[in-house]
Amino acid sequence: QLQLQESGPGLVKPSETLSLTCTVSGGSISRSGFYWGWIRQPPGKGLESVGLISYTGKTYYNPSLQSRVTISVDTSKKQFSLKLNSVTAADTAVYYCARLGGNSVHFDSWGQGTLVVVSS
Amino acid sequence: QSALTQPASVSGSPGQSITISCTGTSSDVSGYNYVSWYQQHPGKAPRLMISDVSNRPSGVSNRFSGFKSGNTASLTISGLQAEDEADYYCSSYTTTSALVVFGGGTKVIVL
């Protein structure tokens, strides 16, 4: 069974860079037709797609975050990563990593999520 | 990027049926059959309930069904149960650079 696990600092200072990694187990990260994504959820609010990456490195980013976001993939480690720079309190959220289903556009496997707080 | 539009809350009594709407545009909901629905209980990760407008993944109760007409998709929960009380989010493929857009979420209240 596919499992995804987020890891990274739970506290980031304003203006610094938020960095998270998602480790995939129980399945391949290199399957064609799948994308690996980051979705965030501010406390008490809804879901927001941050961005997606394929195992070949093709990316899609939320236009509202595009100037600050970089998503990368390391297939040898079965990991993909998120970097969000120049963070503010508005970036405080639970960050989920997830798999976008093959040849479709739905997230069929999710990590448990990790809370990142932006505060000095 | 504009989120898809969902009602803030929908309520119903046990055993009843309820429907949650999800309204988009020709750039997302009405243009493509890639609408999905997620259930989220407090403190938990979202769970896929419906994919590709009306497909139920293995393990999802047949009390959940999806439909789309024009720029509005809908999720119906029939035979409402206490365990169905949760937040529900729709999502769709979008032609913007994001590829995916979510709705604002609907809280389902079982009276």
Coordinates of C-alpha atoms in Angstrom, one line a residue:
Chain A
Q1 CA 0.0 0.0 0.0
L2 CA 1.4 3.4 -1.0
Q3 CA 2.4 5.6 1.9
L4 CA 3.5 9.2 1.9
Q5 CA 5.2 10.9 4.8
E6 CA 6.0 14.6 5.2
S7 CA 9.0 15.9 7.1
G8 CA 10.6 19.2 7.9
P9 CA 10.7 22.1 10.4
G10 CA 7.5 22.9 12.1
L11 CA 8.5 26.5 12.7
V12 CA 9.9 29.0 10.2
K13 CA 10.7 32.6 10.7
P14 CA 9.1 35.3 8.5
S15 CA 11.0 36.1 5.3
E16 CA 12.8 32.8 5.5
T17 CA 12.4 29.7 3.4
L18 CA 9.9 26.9 4.2
S19 CA 11.4 23.5 3.2
L20 CA 9.5 20.2 3.3
T21 CA 10.2 16.7 2.0
C22 CA 7.8 13.9 1.2
T23 CA 9.0 10.3 1.3
V24 CA 7.1 7.7 -0.7
S25 CA 7.0 4.0 0.3
G26 CA 5.1 1.0 -0.8
G27 CA 5.2 1.9 -4.4
S28 CA 7.2 3.6 -7.2
I29 CA 7.7 7.3 -7.5
S30 CA 8.7 6.8 -11.2
R31 CA 5.4 5.6 -12.7
S32 CA 4.4 7.4 -15.8
G33 CA 1.1 9.3 -15.7
F34 CA 1.3 10.2 -12.0
Y35 CA 2.1 13.5 -10.4
W36 CA 3.3 14.2 -6.9
G37 CA 1.8 17.2 -5.2
W38 CA 1.8 19.6 -2.3
I39 CA -1.5 20.8 -0.9
R40 CA -1.9 23.2 2.1
Q41 CA -4.6 24.1 4.5
P42 CA -4.4 27.2 6.8
P43 CA -6.0 26.6 10.2
G44 CA -9.8 26.5 9.9
K45 CA -9.7 27.1 6.2
G46 CA -10.0 25.1 3.0
L47 CA -7.5 23.2 0.8
E48 CA -5.2 24.9 -1.7
S49 CA -3.0 23.3 -4.3
V50 CA 0.6 24.5 -4.0
G51 CA 2.1 22.6 -6.9
L52 CA 2.8 19.3 -8.6
I53 CA 5.7 17.5 -10.1
S54 CA 6.2 14.4 -12.3
Y55 CA 9.1 11.9 -11.8
T56 CA 10.6 13.5 -14.9
G57 CA 10.6 16.9 -13.2
K58 CA 7.7 18.6 -15.0
T59 CA 6.0 21.0 -12.7
Y60 CA 2.7 22.8 -12.3
Y61 CA 2.5 25.7 -9.7
N62 CA -0.4 27.6 -8.3
P63 CA -0.3 31.0 -10.0
S64 CA -0.7 32.8 -6.7
L65 CA 2.4 31.2 -5.3
Q66 CA 4.4 30.6 -8.5
S67 CA 7.0 33.3 -7.8
R68 CA 7.9 31.8 -4.4
V69 CA 7.6 28.1 -5.0
T70 CA 10.0 25.4 -6.1
I71 CA 9.2 21.7 -6.2
S72 CA 11.8 19.1 -7.0
V73 CA 12.0 15.3 -7.1
D74 CA 14.8 12.8 -6.2
T75 CA 13.7 9.4 -7.6
S76 CA 16.7 7.6 -6.1
K77 CA 15.5 8.5 -2.7
K78 CA 11.8 8.2 -3.6
Q79 CA 11.3 11.8 -2.3
F80 CA 10.0 15.1 -3.6
S81 CA 10.4 18.4 -1.9
L82 CA 8.8 21.8 -1.5
K83 CA 10.6 25.1 -1.0
L84 CA 8.6 28.2 -0.4
N85 CA 10.6 31.4 0.1
S86 CA 9.9 34.8 1.7
V87 CA 7.2 33.3 4.0
T88 CA 4.8 35.3 6.0
A89 CA 2.2 34.4 8.6
A90 CA -0.3 33.8 5.8
D91 CA 1.8 30.7 4.9
T92 CA 1.0 29.1 8.2
A93 CA -0.8 25.9 7.3
V94 CA -0.9 22.1 7.4
Y95 CA 1.0 21.0 4.4
Y96 CA 0.0 17.7 2.8
C97 CA 1.9 15.7 0.2
A98 CA -0.2 13.5 -2.1
R99 CA -0.2 11.5 -5.3
L100 CA -2.3 12.6 -8.3
G101 CA -3.9 9.6 -9.9
G102 CA -2.7 8.1 -13.1
N103 CA -4.1 9.6 -16.3
S104 CA -6.6 11.5 -14.2
V105 CA -6.7 14.5 -11.9
H106 CA -7.5 13.3 -8.5
F107 CA -5.4 12.8 -5.4
D108 CA -5.7 9.1 -4.5
S109 CA -3.1 8.9 -1.7
W110 CA -2.3 11.4 1.0
G111 CA 0.3 11.9 3.7
Q112 CA -0.9 12.7 7.2
G113 CA 0.1 16.3 6.9
T114 CA 2.5 18.5 8.8
L115 CA 1.8 21.8 10.5
V116 CA 4.2 24.6 9.6
V117 CA 3.9 27.8 11.6
V118 CA 5.5 31.0 10.4
S119 CA 6.5 33.1 13.4
S120 CA 9.4 34.9 14.9
Chain B
Q1 CA -6.7 31.4 -8.9
S2 CA -10.4 31.4 -8.1
A3 CA -11.6 28.5 -6.0
L4 CA -14.6 26.5 -7.1
T5 CA -17.8 27.6 -5.3
Q6 CA -19.4 25.4 -2.6
P7 CA -22.0 26.1 0.0
A8 CA -20.6 26.7 3.5
S9 CA -22.7 24.1 5.1
V10 CA -25.4 21.5 4.4
S11 CA -27.4 19.7 7.0
G12 CA -29.7 16.7 7.1
S13 CA -31.2 14.1 9.5
P14 CA -30.0 10.5 9.7
G15 CA -31.4 8.5 6.8
Q16 CA -32.0 11.5 4.6
S17 CA -30.2 12.4 1.4
I18 CA -28.3 15.6 0.9
T19 CA -26.6 17.2 -2.1
I20 CA -23.5 19.4 -2.2
S21 CA -23.0 21.6 -5.2
C22 CA -19.7 22.7 -6.7
T23 CA -19.8 25.5 -9.3
G24 CA -16.9 26.3 -11.7
T25 CA -16.3 27.7 -15.2
S26 CA -15.6 26.4 -18.7
S27 CA -11.9 26.4 -17.7
D28 CA -12.5 23.7 -15.1
V29 CA -15.7 21.9 -14.2
S30 CA -17.8 22.3 -17.3
G31 CA -14.9 21.8 -19.7
Y32 CA -13.5 18.4 -18.4
N33 CA -14.7 15.3 -16.7
Y34 CA -12.1 15.5 -14.0
V35 CA -14.1 16.5 -10.9
S36 CA -13.3 14.8 -7.7
W37 CA -14.7 14.9 -4.1
Y38 CA -12.9 14.5 -0.8
Q39 CA -14.1 13.9 2.7
Q40 CA -12.1 15.3 5.6
H41 CA -12.7 14.6 9.3
P42 CA -11.2 17.0 11.9
G43 CA -7.5 16.6 12.2
K44 CA -7.3 14.0 9.4
A45 CA -6.0 14.0 5.9
P46 CA -8.6 14.3 3.1
R47 CA -10.0 11.0 1.7
L48 CA -10.9 10.6 -2.0
M49 CA -14.6 9.7 -2.3
I50 CA -15.4 10.4 -6.0
S51 CA -13.1 10.7 -9.0
D52 CA -13.8 11.6 -12.6
V53 CA -17.2 13.1 -11.8
S54 CA -18.9 9.9 -10.7
N55 CA -16.4 7.0 -10.1
R56 CA -16.3 5.6 -6.6
P57 CA -12.9 4.2 -5.5
S58 CA -12.7 0.8 -3.9
G59 CA -13.9 0.9 -0.3
V60 CA -16.1 4.0 -0.6
S61 CA -19.8 3.4 0.3
N62 CA -22.3 3.4 -2.6
R63 CA -24.3 5.9 -0.6
F64 CA -21.9 8.5 -2.1
S65 CA -22.6 9.5 -5.8
G66 CA -21.4 12.2 -8.1
F67 CA -22.9 14.0 -11.0
K68 CA -22.1 17.0 -13.3
S69 CA -24.3 19.2 -15.4
G70 CA -22.8 22.2 -17.2
N71 CA -20.5 24.1 -14.8
T72 CA -21.9 22.6 -11.7
A73 CA -20.9 19.3 -10.1
S74 CA -22.7 17.7 -7.2
L75 CA -22.1 15.1 -4.5
T76 CA -25.1 13.3 -3.1
I77 CA -24.9 11.4 0.2
S78 CA -27.9 9.1 0.6
G79 CA -29.0 7.4 3.8
L80 CA -27.1 10.0 5.8
Q81 CA -25.2 8.6 8.9
A82 CA -23.6 10.2 11.8
E83 CA -20.1 9.3 10.5
D84 CA -20.8 11.3 7.4
E85 CA -20.4 14.5 9.4
A86 CA -17.3 16.1 8.0
D87 CA -16.0 18.7 5.6
Y88 CA -16.3 17.9 1.9
Y89 CA -14.2 19.5 -0.9
C90 CA -14.6 19.3 -4.6
S91 CA -11.7 19.6 -7.0
S92 CA -11.3 19.9 -10.7
Y93 CA -8.7 20.0 -13.5
T94 CA -8.1 23.5 -14.5
T95 CA -6.5 25.1 -17.5
T96 CA -4.4 27.4 -15.4
S97 CA -0.8 26.6 -14.5
A98 CA -2.0 25.0 -11.3
L99 CA -3.6 22.0 -13.1
V100 CA -5.8 21.5 -10.0
V101 CA -8.2 23.8 -8.2
F102 CA -10.3 23.1 -5.0
G103 CA -13.6 24.3 -3.8
G104 CA -13.9 26.2 -0.6
G105 CA -15.3 23.3 1.3
T106 CA -18.8 22.4 2.7
K107 CA -19.4 21.3 6.3
V108 CA -22.0 18.5 6.4
I109 CA -24.0 18.5 9.6
V110 CA -26.0 15.5 10.7
L111 CA -28.8 16.7 12.8

